[in-house]
mmCIF file of C-alpha atoms in Angstrom:
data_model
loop_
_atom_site.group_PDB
_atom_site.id
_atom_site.type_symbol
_atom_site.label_atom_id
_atom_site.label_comp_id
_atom_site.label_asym_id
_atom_site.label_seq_id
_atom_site.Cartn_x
_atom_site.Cartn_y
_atom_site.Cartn_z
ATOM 1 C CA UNK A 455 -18.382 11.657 7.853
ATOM 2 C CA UNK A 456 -16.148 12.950 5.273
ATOM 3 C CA UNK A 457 -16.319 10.146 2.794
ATOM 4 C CA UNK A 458 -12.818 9.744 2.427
ATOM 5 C CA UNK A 459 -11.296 6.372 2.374
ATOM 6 C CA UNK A 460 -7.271 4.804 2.684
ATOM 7 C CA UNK A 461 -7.334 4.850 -0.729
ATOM 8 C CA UNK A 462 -7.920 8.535 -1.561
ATOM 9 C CA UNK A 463 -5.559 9.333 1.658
ATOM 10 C CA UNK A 464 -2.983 7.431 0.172
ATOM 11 C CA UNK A 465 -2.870 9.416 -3.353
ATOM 12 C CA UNK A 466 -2.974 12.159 -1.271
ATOM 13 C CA UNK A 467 0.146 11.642 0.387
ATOM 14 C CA UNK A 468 1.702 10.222 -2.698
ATOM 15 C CA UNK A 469 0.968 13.721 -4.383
ATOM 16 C CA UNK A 470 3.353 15.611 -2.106
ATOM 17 C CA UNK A 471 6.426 15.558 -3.256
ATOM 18 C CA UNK A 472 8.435 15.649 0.084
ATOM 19 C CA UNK A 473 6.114 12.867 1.057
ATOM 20 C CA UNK A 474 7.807 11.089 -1.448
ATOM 21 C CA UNK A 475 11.335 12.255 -0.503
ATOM 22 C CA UNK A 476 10.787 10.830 2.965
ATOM 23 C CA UNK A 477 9.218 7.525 2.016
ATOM 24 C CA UNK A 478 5.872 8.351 4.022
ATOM 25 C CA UNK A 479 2.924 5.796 3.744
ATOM 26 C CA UNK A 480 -0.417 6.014 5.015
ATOM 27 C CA UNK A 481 -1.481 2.460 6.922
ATOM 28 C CA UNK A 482 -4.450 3.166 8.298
ATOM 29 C CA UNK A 483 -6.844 6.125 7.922
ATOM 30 C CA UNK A 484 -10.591 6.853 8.968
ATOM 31 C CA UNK A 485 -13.131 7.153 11.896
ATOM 32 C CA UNK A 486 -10.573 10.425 13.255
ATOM 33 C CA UNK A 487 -7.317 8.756 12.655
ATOM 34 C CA UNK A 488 -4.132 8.163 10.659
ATOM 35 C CA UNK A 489 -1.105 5.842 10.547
ATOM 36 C CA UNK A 490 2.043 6.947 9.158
ATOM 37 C CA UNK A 491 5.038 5.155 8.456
ATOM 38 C CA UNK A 492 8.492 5.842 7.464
ATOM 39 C CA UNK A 493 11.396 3.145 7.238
ATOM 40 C CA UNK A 494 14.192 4.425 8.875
ATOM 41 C CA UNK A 495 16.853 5.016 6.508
ATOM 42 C CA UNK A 496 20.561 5.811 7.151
ATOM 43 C CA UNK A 497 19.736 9.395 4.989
ATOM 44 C CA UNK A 498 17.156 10.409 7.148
ATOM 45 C CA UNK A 499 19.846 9.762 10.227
ATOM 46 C CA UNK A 500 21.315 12.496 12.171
ATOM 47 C CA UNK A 501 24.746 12.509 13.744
ATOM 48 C CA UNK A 502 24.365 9.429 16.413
ATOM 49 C CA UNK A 503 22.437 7.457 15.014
ATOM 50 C CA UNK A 504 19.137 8.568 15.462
ATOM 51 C CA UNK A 505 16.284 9.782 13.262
ATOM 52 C CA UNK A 506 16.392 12.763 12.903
ATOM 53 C CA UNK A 507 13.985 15.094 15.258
ATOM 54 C CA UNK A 508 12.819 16.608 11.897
ATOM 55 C CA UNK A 509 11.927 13.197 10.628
ATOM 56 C CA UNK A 510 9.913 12.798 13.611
ATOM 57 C CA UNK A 511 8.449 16.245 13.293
ATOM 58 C CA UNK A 512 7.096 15.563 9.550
ATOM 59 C CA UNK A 513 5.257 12.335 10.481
ATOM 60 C CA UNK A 514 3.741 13.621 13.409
ATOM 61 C CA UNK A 515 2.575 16.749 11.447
ATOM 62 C CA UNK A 516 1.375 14.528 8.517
ATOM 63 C CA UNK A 517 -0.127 12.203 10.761
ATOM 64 C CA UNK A 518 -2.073 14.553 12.163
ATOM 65 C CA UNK A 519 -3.240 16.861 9.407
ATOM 66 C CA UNK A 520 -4.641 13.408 8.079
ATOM 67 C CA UNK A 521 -6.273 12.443 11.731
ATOM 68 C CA UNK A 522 -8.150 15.511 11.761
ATOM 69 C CA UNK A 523 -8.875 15.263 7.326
ATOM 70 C CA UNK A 524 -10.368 12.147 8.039
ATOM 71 C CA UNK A 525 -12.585 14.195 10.422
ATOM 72 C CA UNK A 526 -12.916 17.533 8.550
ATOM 73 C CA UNK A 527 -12.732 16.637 5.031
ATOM 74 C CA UNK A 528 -10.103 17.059 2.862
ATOM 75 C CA UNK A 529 -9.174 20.734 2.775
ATOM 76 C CA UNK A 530 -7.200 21.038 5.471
ATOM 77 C CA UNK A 531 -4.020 22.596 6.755
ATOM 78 C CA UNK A 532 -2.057 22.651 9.882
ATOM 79 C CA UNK A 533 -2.686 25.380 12.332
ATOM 80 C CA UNK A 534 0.174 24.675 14.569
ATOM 81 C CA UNK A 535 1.408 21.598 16.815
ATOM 82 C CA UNK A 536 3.807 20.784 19.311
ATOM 83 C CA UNK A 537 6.187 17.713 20.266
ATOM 84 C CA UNK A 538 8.184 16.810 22.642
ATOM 85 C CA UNK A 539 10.755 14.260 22.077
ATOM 86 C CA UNK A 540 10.718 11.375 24.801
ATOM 87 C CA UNK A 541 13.884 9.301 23.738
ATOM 88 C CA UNK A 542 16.043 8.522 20.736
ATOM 89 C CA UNK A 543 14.456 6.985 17.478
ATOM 90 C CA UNK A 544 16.195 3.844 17.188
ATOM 91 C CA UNK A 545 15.182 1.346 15.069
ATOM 92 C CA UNK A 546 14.103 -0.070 11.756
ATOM 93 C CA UNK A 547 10.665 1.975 11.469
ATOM 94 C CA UNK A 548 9.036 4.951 12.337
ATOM 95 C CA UNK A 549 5.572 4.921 13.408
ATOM 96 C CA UNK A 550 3.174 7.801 13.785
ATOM 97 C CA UNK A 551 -0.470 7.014 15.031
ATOM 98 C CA UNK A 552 -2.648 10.131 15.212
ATOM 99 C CA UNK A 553 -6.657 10.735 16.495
ATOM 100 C CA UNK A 554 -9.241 13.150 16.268
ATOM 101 C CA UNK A 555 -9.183 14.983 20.230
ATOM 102 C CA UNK A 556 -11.832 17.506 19.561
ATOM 103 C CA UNK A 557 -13.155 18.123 16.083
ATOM 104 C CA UNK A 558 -15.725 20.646 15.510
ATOM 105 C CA UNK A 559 -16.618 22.589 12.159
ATOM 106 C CA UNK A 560 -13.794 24.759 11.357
ATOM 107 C CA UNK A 561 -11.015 23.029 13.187
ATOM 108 C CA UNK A 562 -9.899 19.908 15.027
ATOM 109 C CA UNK A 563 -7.774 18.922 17.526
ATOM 110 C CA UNK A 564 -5.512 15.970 17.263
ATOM 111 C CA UNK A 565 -2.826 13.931 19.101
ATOM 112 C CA UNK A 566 0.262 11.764 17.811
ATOM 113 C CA UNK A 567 2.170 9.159 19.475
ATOM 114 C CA UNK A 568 5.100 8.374 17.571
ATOM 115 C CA UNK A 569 7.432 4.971 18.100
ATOM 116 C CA UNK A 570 9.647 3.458 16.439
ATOM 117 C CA UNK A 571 9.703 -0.472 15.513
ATOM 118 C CA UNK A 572 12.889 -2.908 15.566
ATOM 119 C CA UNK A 573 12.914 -6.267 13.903
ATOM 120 C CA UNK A 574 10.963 -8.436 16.354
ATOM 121 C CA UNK A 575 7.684 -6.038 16.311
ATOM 122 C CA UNK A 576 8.645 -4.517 19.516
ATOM 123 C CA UNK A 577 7.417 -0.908 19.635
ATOM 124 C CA UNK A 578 9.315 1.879 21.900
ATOM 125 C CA UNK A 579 7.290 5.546 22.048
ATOM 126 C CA UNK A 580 9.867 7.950 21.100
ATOM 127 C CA UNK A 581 7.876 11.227 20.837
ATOM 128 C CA UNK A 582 3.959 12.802 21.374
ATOM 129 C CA UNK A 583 2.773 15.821 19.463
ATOM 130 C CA UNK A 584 -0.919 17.587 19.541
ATOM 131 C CA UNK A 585 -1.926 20.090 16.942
ATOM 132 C CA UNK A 586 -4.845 22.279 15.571
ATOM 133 C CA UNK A 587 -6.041 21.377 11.865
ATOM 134 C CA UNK A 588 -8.075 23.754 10.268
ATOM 135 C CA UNK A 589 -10.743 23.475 7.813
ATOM 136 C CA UNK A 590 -9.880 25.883 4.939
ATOM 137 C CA UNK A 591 -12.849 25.744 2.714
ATOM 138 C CA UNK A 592 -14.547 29.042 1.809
ATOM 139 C CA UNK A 593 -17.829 29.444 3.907
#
């Protein structure tokens, strides 16, 4: 139990800067995961149409870093993760929904599905990541 809440996720994310560029909110957050959203602007497009594979790659590395925070604790950083990229992102919002794998002391192991959300509701998985988070306190 790390004692965090959405609350103190959510100034967290509002903190970062590029968070801020990209329009990132925190939905849900606690018991080993994280929702991340993103609306998905025309600037965050890339030549068809499409979010961008970058866009993609932030929430699922956000979401996860958060997944395995609400885990870990708070001083965290990402030790690496992969995605793979399962169809175009097409539609009005992006959502990333990460949990807790594996968590142990000093690191955690977390997986995103990511989909994206047209005007009815109707979701469509457009990409999966897993990563490593790492606790960074001093020990």
């Amino acid at each position: 139990m790390t004692g965090l809440n959405l609350e103190t996720a959510r100034r967290v994310l509002d903190s970062q800067p590029f968070s801020g560029l990209m329009g990132a909110r925190i939905t849900a957050f606690g018991d080993g995961g994280a929702t991340l959203e993103i609306d998905g602007r025309e600037e965050l497009q890339q030549h068809n149409g499409f979010l961008h594979g970058g866009v993609l790659a932030y929430a699922a590395d956000n979401a996860l870093t958060f997944a395995a925070g609400a885990a870990l604790g708070p001083a965290v950083l990402t030790g690496g993760f992969s995605i793979q990229y399962l169809r175009p992102a097409i539609g009005g919002r992006l959502v990333a929904r990460a949990f807790v794998v594996h968590s142990g002391r000093r690191q955690a192991v977390a997986r995103c599905d990511l989909f994206t959300v047209d005007g009815s509701g109707a979701e469509t998985l457009c990409a999966v990541a897993q990563g490593t988070v790492l606790n960074v306190t001093s020990s």
